[in-house]
Coordinates of C-alpha atoms and ligand atoms in Angstrom, one line a residue:
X1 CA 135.1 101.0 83.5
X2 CA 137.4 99.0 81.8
X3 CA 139.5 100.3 78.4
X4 CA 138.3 97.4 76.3
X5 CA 135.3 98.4 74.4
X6 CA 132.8 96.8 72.1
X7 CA 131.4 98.9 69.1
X8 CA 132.8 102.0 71.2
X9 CA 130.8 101.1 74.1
X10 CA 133.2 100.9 77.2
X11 CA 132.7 97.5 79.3
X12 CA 132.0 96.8 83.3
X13 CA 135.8 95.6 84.2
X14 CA 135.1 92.6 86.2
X15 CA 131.7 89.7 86.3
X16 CA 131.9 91.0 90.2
X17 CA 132.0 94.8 89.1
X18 CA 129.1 93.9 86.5
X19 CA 126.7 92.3 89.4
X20 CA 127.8 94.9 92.0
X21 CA 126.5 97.7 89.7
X22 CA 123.6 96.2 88.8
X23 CA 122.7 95.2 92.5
X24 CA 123.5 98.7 93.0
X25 CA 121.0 99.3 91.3
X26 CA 118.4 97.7 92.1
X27 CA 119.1 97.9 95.6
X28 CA 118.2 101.3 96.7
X29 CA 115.1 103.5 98.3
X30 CA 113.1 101.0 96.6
X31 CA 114.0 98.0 99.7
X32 CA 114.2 100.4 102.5
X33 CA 111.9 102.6 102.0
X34 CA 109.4 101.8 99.4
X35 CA 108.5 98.4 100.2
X36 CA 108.1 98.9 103.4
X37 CA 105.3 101.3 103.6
X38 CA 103.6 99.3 100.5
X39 CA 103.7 96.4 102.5
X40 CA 102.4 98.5 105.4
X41 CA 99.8 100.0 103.3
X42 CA 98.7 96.4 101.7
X43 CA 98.4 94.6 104.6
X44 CA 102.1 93.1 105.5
X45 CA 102.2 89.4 104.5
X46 CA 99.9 89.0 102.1
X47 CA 102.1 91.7 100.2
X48 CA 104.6 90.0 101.2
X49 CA 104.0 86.7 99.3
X50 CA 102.4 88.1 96.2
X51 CA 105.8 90.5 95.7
X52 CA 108.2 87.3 96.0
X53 CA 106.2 85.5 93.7
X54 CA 106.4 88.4 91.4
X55 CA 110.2 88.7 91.6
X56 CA 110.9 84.5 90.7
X57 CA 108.1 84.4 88.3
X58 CA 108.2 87.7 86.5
X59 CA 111.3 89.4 88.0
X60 CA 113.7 86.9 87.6
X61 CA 112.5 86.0 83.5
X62 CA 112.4 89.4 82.9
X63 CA 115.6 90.4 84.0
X64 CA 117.3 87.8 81.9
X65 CA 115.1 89.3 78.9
X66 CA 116.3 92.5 79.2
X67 CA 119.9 91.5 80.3
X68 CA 119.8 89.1 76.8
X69 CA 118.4 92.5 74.6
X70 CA 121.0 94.6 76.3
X71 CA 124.1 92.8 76.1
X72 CA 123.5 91.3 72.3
X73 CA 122.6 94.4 71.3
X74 CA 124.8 96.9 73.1
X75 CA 122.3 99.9 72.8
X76 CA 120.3 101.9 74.6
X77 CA 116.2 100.7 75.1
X78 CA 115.0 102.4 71.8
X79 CA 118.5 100.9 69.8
X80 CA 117.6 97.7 71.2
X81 CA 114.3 97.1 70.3
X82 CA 115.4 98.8 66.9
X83 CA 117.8 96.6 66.2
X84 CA 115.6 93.3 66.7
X85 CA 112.4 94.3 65.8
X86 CA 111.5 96.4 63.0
X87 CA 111.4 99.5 64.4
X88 CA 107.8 100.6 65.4
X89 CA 107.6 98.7 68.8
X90 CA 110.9 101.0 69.4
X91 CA 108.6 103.7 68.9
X92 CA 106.2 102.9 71.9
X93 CA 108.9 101.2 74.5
X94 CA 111.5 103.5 74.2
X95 CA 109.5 106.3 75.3
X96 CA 107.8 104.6 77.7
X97 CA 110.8 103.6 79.3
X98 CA 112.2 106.9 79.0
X99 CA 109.0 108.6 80.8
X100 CA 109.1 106.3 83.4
X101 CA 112.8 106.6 84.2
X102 CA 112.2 110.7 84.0
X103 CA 109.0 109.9 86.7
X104 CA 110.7 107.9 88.9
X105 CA 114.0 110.1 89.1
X106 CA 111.9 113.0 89.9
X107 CA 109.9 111.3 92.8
X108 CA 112.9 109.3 93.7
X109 CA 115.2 112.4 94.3
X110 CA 113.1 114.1 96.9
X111 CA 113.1 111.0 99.1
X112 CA 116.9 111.2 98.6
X113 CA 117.0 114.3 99.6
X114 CA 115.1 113.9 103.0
X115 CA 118.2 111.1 103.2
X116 CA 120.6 113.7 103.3
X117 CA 118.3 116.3 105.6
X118 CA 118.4 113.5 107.6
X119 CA 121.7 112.4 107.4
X120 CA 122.7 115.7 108.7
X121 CA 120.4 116.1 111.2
X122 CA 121.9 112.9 113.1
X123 CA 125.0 114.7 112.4
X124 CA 124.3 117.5 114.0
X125 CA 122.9 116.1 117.0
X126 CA 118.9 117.7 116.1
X127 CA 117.4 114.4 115.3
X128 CA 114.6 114.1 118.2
X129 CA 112.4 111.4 118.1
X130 CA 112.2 110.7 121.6
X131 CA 108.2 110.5 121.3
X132 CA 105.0 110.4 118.9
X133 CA 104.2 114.1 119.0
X134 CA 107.9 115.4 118.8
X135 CA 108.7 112.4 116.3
X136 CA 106.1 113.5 113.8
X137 CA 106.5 117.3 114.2
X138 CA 110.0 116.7 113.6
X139 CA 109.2 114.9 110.6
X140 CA 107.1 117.6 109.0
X141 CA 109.5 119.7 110.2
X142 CA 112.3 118.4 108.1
X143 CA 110.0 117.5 105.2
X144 CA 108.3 120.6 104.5
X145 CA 109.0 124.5 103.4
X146 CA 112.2 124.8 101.5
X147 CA 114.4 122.4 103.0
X148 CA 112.6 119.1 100.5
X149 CA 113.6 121.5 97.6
X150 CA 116.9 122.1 98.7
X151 CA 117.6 118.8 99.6
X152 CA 116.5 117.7 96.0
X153 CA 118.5 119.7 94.0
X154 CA 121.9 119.4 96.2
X155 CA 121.3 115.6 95.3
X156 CA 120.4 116.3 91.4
X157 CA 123.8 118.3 91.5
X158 CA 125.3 115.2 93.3
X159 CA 123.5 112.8 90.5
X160 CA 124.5 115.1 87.6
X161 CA 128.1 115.6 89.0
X162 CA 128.8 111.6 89.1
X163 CA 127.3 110.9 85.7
X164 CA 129.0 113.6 83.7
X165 CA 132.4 112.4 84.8
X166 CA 132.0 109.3 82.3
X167 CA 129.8 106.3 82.4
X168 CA 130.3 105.8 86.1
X169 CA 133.8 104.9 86.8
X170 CA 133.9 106.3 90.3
X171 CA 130.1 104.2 90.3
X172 CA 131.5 100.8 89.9
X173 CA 134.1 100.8 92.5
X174 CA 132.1 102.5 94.9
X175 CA 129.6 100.3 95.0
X176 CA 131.5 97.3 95.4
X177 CA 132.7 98.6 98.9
X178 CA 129.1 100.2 99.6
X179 CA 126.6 97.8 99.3
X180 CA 128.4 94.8 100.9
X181 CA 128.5 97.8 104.3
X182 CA 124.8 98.5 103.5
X183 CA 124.0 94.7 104.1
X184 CA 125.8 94.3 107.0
X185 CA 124.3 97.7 108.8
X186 CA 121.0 96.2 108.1
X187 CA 121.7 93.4 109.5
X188 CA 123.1 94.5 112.7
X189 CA 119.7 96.7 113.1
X190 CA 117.7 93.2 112.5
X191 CA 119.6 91.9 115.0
X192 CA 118.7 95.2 117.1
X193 CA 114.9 94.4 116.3
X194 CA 114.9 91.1 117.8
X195 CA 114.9 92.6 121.0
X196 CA 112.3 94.9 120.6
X197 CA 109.1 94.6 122.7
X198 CA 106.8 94.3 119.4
X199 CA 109.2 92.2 117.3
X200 CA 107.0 89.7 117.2
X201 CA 104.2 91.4 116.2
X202 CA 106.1 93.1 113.7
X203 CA 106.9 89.4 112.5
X204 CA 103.6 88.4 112.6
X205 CA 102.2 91.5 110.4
X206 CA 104.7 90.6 107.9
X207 CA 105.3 87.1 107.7
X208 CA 102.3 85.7 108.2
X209 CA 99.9 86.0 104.9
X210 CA 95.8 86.7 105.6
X211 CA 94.9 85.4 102.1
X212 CA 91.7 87.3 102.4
X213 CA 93.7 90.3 102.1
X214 CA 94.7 89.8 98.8
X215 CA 92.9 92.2 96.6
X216 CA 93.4 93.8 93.0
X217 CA 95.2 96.6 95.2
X218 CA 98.1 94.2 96.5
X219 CA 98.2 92.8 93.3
X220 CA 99.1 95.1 91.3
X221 CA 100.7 97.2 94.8
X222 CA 103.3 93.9 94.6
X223 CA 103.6 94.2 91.1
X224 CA 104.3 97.7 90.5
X225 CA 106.9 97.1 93.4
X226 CA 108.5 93.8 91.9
X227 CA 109.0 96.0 89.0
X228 CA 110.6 99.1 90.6
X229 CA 113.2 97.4 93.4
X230 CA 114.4 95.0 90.5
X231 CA 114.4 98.2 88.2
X232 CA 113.0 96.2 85.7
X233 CA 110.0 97.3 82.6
X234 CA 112.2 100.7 81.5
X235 CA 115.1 99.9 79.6
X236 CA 117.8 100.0 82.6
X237 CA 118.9 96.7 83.3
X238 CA 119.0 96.5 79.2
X239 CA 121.4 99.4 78.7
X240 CA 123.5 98.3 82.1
X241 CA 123.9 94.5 79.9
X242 CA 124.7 96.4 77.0
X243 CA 128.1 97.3 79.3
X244 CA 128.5 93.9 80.2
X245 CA 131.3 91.8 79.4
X246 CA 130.7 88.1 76.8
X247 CA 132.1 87.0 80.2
X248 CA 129.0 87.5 82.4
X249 CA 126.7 84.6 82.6
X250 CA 123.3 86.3 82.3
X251 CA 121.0 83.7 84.1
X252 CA 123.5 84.0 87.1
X253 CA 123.5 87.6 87.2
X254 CA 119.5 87.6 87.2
X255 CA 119.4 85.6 90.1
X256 CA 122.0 87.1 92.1
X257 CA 120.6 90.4 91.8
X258 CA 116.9 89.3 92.5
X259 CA 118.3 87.7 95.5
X260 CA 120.4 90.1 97.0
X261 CA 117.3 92.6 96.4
X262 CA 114.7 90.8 98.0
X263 CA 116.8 90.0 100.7
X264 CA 117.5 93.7 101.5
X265 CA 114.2 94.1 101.5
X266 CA 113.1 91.8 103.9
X267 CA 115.9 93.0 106.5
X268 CA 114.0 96.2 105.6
X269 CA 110.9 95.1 106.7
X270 CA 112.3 93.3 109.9
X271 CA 114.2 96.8 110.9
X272 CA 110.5 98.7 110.6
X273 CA 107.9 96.7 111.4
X274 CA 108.9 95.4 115.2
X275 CA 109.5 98.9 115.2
X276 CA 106.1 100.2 113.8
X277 CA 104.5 98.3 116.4
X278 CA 106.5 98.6 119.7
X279 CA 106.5 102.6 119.1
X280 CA 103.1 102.5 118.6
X281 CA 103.1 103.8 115.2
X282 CA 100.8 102.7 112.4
X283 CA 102.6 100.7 109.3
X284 CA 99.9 102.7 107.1
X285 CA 101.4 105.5 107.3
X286 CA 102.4 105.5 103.4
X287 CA 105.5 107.4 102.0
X288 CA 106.9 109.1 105.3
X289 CA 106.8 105.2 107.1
X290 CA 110.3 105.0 107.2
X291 CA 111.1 108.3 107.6
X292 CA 109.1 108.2 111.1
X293 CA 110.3 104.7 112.2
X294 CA 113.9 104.6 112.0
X295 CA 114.6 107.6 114.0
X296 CA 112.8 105.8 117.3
X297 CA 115.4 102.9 116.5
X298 CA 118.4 105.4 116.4
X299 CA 117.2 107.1 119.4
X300 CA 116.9 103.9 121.6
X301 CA 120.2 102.6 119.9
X302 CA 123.8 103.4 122.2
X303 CA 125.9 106.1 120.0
X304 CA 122.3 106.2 117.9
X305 CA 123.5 109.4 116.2
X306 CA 126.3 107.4 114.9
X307 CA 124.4 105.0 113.5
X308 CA 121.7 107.0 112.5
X309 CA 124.4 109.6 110.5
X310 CA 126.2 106.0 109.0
X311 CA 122.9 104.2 107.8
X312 CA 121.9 107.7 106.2
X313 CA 124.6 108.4 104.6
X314 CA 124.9 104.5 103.0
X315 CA 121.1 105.6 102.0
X316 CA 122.2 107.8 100.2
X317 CA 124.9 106.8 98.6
X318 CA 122.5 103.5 97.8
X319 CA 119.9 106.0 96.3
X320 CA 122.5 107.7 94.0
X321 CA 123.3 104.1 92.6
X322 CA 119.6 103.7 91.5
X323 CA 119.4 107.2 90.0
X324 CA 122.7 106.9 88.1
X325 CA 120.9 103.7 86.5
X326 CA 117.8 105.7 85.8
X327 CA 119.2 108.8 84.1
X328 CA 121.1 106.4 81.9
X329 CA 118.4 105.4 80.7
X330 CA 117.6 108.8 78.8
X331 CA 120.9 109.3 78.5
X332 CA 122.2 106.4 76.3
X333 CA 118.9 107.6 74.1
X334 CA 119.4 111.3 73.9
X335 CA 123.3 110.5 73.0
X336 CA 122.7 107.5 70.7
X337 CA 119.4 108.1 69.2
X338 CA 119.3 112.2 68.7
X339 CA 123.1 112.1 68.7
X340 CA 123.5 114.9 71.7
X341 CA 127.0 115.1 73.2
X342 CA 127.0 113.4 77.0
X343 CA 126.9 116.9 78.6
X344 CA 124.1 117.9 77.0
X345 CA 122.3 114.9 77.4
X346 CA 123.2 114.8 81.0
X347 CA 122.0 118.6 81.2
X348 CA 118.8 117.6 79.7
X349 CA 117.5 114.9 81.6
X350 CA 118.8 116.4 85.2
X351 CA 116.8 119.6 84.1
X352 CA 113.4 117.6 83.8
X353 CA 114.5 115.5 86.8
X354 CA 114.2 119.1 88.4
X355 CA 111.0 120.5 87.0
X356 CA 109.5 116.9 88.5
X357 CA 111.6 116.9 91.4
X358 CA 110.4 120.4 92.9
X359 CA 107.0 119.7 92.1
X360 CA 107.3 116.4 94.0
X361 CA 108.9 117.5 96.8
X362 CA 106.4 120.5 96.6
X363 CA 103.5 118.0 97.0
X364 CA 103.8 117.8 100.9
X365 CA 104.1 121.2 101.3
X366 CA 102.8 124.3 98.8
X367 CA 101.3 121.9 96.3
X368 CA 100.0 119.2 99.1
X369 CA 95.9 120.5 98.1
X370 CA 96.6 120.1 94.6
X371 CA 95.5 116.5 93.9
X372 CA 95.5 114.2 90.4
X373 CA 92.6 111.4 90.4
X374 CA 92.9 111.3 94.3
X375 CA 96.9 111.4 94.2
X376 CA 99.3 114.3 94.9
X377 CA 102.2 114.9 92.3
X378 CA 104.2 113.0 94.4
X379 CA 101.7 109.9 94.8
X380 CA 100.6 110.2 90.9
X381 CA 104.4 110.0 89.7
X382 CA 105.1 107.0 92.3
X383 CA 101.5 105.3 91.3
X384 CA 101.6 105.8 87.3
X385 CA 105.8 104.8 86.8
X386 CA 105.9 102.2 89.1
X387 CA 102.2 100.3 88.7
X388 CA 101.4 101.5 84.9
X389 CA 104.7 102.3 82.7
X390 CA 106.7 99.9 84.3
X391 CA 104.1 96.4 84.1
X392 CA 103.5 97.5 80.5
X393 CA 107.0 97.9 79.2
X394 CA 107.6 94.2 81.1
X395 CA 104.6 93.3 79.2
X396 CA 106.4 94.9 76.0
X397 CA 109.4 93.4 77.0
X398 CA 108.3 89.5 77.6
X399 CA 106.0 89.2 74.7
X400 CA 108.5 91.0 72.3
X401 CA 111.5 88.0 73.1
X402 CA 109.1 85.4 74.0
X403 CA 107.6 85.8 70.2
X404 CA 109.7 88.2 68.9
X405 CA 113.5 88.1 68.7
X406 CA 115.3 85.4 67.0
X407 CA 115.5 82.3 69.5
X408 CA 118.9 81.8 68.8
X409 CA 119.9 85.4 69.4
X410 CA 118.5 84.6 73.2
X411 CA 120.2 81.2 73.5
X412 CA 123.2 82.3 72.2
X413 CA 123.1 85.3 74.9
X414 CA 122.1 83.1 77.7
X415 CA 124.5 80.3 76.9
X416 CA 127.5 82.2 75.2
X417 CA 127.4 81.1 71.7
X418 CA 127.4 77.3 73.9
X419 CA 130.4 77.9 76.1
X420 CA 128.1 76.9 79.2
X421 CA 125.0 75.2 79.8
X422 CA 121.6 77.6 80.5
X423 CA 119.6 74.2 82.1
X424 CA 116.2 76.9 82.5
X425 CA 116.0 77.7 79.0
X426 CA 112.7 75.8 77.9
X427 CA 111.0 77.1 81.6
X428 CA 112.3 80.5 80.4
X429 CA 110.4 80.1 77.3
X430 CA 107.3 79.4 78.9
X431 CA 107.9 82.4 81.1
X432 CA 108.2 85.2 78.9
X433 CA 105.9 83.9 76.3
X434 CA 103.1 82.8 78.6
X435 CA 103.4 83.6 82.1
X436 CA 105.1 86.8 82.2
X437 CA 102.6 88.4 80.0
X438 CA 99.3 87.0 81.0
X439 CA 100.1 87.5 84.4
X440 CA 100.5 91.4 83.6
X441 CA 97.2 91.5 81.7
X442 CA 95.2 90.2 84.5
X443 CA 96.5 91.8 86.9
X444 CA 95.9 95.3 84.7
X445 CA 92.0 93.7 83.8
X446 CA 92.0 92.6 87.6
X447 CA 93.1 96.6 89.0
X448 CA 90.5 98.2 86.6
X449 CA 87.7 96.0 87.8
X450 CA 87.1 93.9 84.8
X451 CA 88.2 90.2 85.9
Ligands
LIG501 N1 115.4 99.7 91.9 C1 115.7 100.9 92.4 C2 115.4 100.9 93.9 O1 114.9 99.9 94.4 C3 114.9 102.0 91.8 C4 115.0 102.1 90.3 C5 113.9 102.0 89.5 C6 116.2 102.2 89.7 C7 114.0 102.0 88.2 C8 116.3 102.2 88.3 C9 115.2 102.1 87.6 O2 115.6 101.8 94.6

């Protein structure tokens, strides 16, 4: 973080230090391991189509949204929709942004924490996937009884210890050197997958779109999941902006990150799937998907247990630049809205992250009976951030600087005050006013049966 500061707020040193924390961001357990059980559990390509459509039509807009309230208002969600608006819509998105972010960091933690079980499983040389049976009893092994909960908090201490040494020095220069070696392991085990016996049926189940698959389910499945790898609907991209320099062109930096993310998430999906189906595994198997795959790749790989320790450790180190993002989220509010020191605000929202977390990571163990509208803790915290809080604070979001904000305000943002040219502006328009929302409220009406 760089000594200049703007209305006390410190500033991301460099546009490349800007874009790599905001991939870093983005990019995280939401490529590698959330999309590619929802596409398994949606039915692979359809998914797949409806979630990049999402990300250029109501990713990409909304980014620059958030990215324009952010940096013109350098505040936190609730400051920034205080500072435009007139106070009340505040009121309902800074919460809801702030729940979300709380939802998701509990939920996200516990798969972070089977990262590092697993990390040091390969490690140790214990990681034996060498067959269906063994491979699954492994993973309940790993996954269940105390070791989830330990595993959760030694990464909440790990999440806590990086945010209360500032506002993420060590973050910004680590993940310029990390994700660049995330990209190009994931590529080498693409590679990998091309010369596995079911790589193109793997191809097949992803790529190739059955258009009678696409339900209300995938809809709002490739919604929710647009939403959560792009980290967009909850205030985070908005208070990362707000530590962005006048420098950073904002349509750019949308489109870079949306990019880079989707990509990772397709290598993701070539890694499993030739995988899935050449181990003879199911791509439904939901949340553990990944968890059950990769292993049979490591284990088939030469020096697998170096690989498998290397890729699990980047995981991790991936995951802990989403959660960073997240808890900043209620962070920025606690410290700039109820004017609690950093500590304390830190202390706050890692302690709810760890009511959540333990109860999540309890839900495929002790707590695995104890089920919500169908869902387990776990599930229900995945299904209502990602699919409900998230859509609706884009919805908030879209409508409120489609209609809202000052139009000047978001050319000014997006063109700085002129300096360059921002050639999308009047398809941006159309976008957030139109598209964006719409879009949202159909596919809500759509999910609940009504259109
Ligand atoms: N986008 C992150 C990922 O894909 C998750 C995330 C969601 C981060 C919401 C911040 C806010 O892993």
């Amino acid at each position: 973080m760089s000594s200049t500061h703007n209305n006390g707020r410190a500033v991301f040193n460099t546009k490349f230090g800007a874009i790599a924390t905001t991939v870093g961001s983005a990019v995280g357990l939401g490529n590698i391991w959330r999309f590619p059980y929802e596409a398994g559990v949606h039915g692979g390509g359809a998914f797949m189509i409806c979630y990049l459509l999402f990300v250029l039509l109501i990713g990409v807009p909304l980014l620059c949204a958030e990215f324009c309230m952010g940096r013109g208002t350098r505040s936190n969600i609730f400051g920034a929709y205080k500072k435009l608006g007139d106070g009340s819509i505040s009121h309902i998105a800074g919460p809801l942004g702030i729940i979300a972010s709380l939802l998701i960091l509990s939920f996200y933690s516990v798969v972070a924490g089977w990262t590092v079980e697993y990390c040091l499983s390969s490690l140790t040389g214990g990681l034996d996937f060498s067959n269906r049976e063994v491979g699954h009893g492994q993973f309940l092994n790993l996954t269940t009884g105390w070791r989830p909960l330990l595993w959760t908090v030694v990464f909440l201490i790990a999440n806590f210890t990086i945010l209360i040494s500032g506002v993420t020095k060590g973050i910004e220069r680590a993940s310029n050197i990390l994700m660049p070696l995330l990209f190009l392991l994931l590529v080498a085990f693409c590679v990998n997958s091309f010369f596995l016996p079911g790589f193109e049926e793997g191809m097949k189940f992803l790529f190739t779109p059955d258009f009678s698959k696409i339900t209300s389910g995938v809809l709002l499945g490739a919604m929710g999941q647009a939403f959560f790898s792009l980290s967009l609907g909850l205030g985070c991209m908005m208070t990362y902006a707000s530590y962005f320099s006048s420098k950073n062109k904002l349509g750019k930096t949308a489109a870079t990150t949306a990019l880079l993310d989707s990509a990772v998430a397709i290598l993701a999906g070539v890694i499993i799937f030739p995988a899935v189906f050449s181990f003879d595994l199911s791509p439904e198997a939901g949340p553990t998907l990944v968890f059950e795959v990769l292993p049979y790749i490591f284990n088939q790989l030469p020096g697998g247990m170096i690989w498998s320790t290397l890729f699990f450790l980047l995981l991790f180190l991936a995951s802990l630049t989403s959660t960073v993002s997240m808890s900043e989220i209620s962070i920025t509010y606690f410290c700039e809205e109820k004017k609690m020191k950093r500590k304390g605000a830190t202390i706050l929202s890692s302690a709810i992250a760890l009511v959540g977390g333990l109860l999540c990571a309890l839900s495929f163990g002790a707590l695995s009976d104890f089920t919500i509208f169908g869902m387990t803790i776990f599930n229900l915290f995945d299904y209502l951030s990602s699919n409900i809080c998230l859509p609706i604070g884009g919805f908030i979001c879209s409508l409120f600087v489609g209609w809202w904000v000052d139009k000047k305000f978001i050319k000014d943002q997006l063109t700085d005050y002129g300096k360059y040219k921002f050639p999308l502006l009047g398809l941006f328009r159309f976008c957030v006013r139109w598209l964006c929302p719409v879009a949202i409220f159909i596919i809500f009406l759509n999910s609940i049966g009504i259109v």
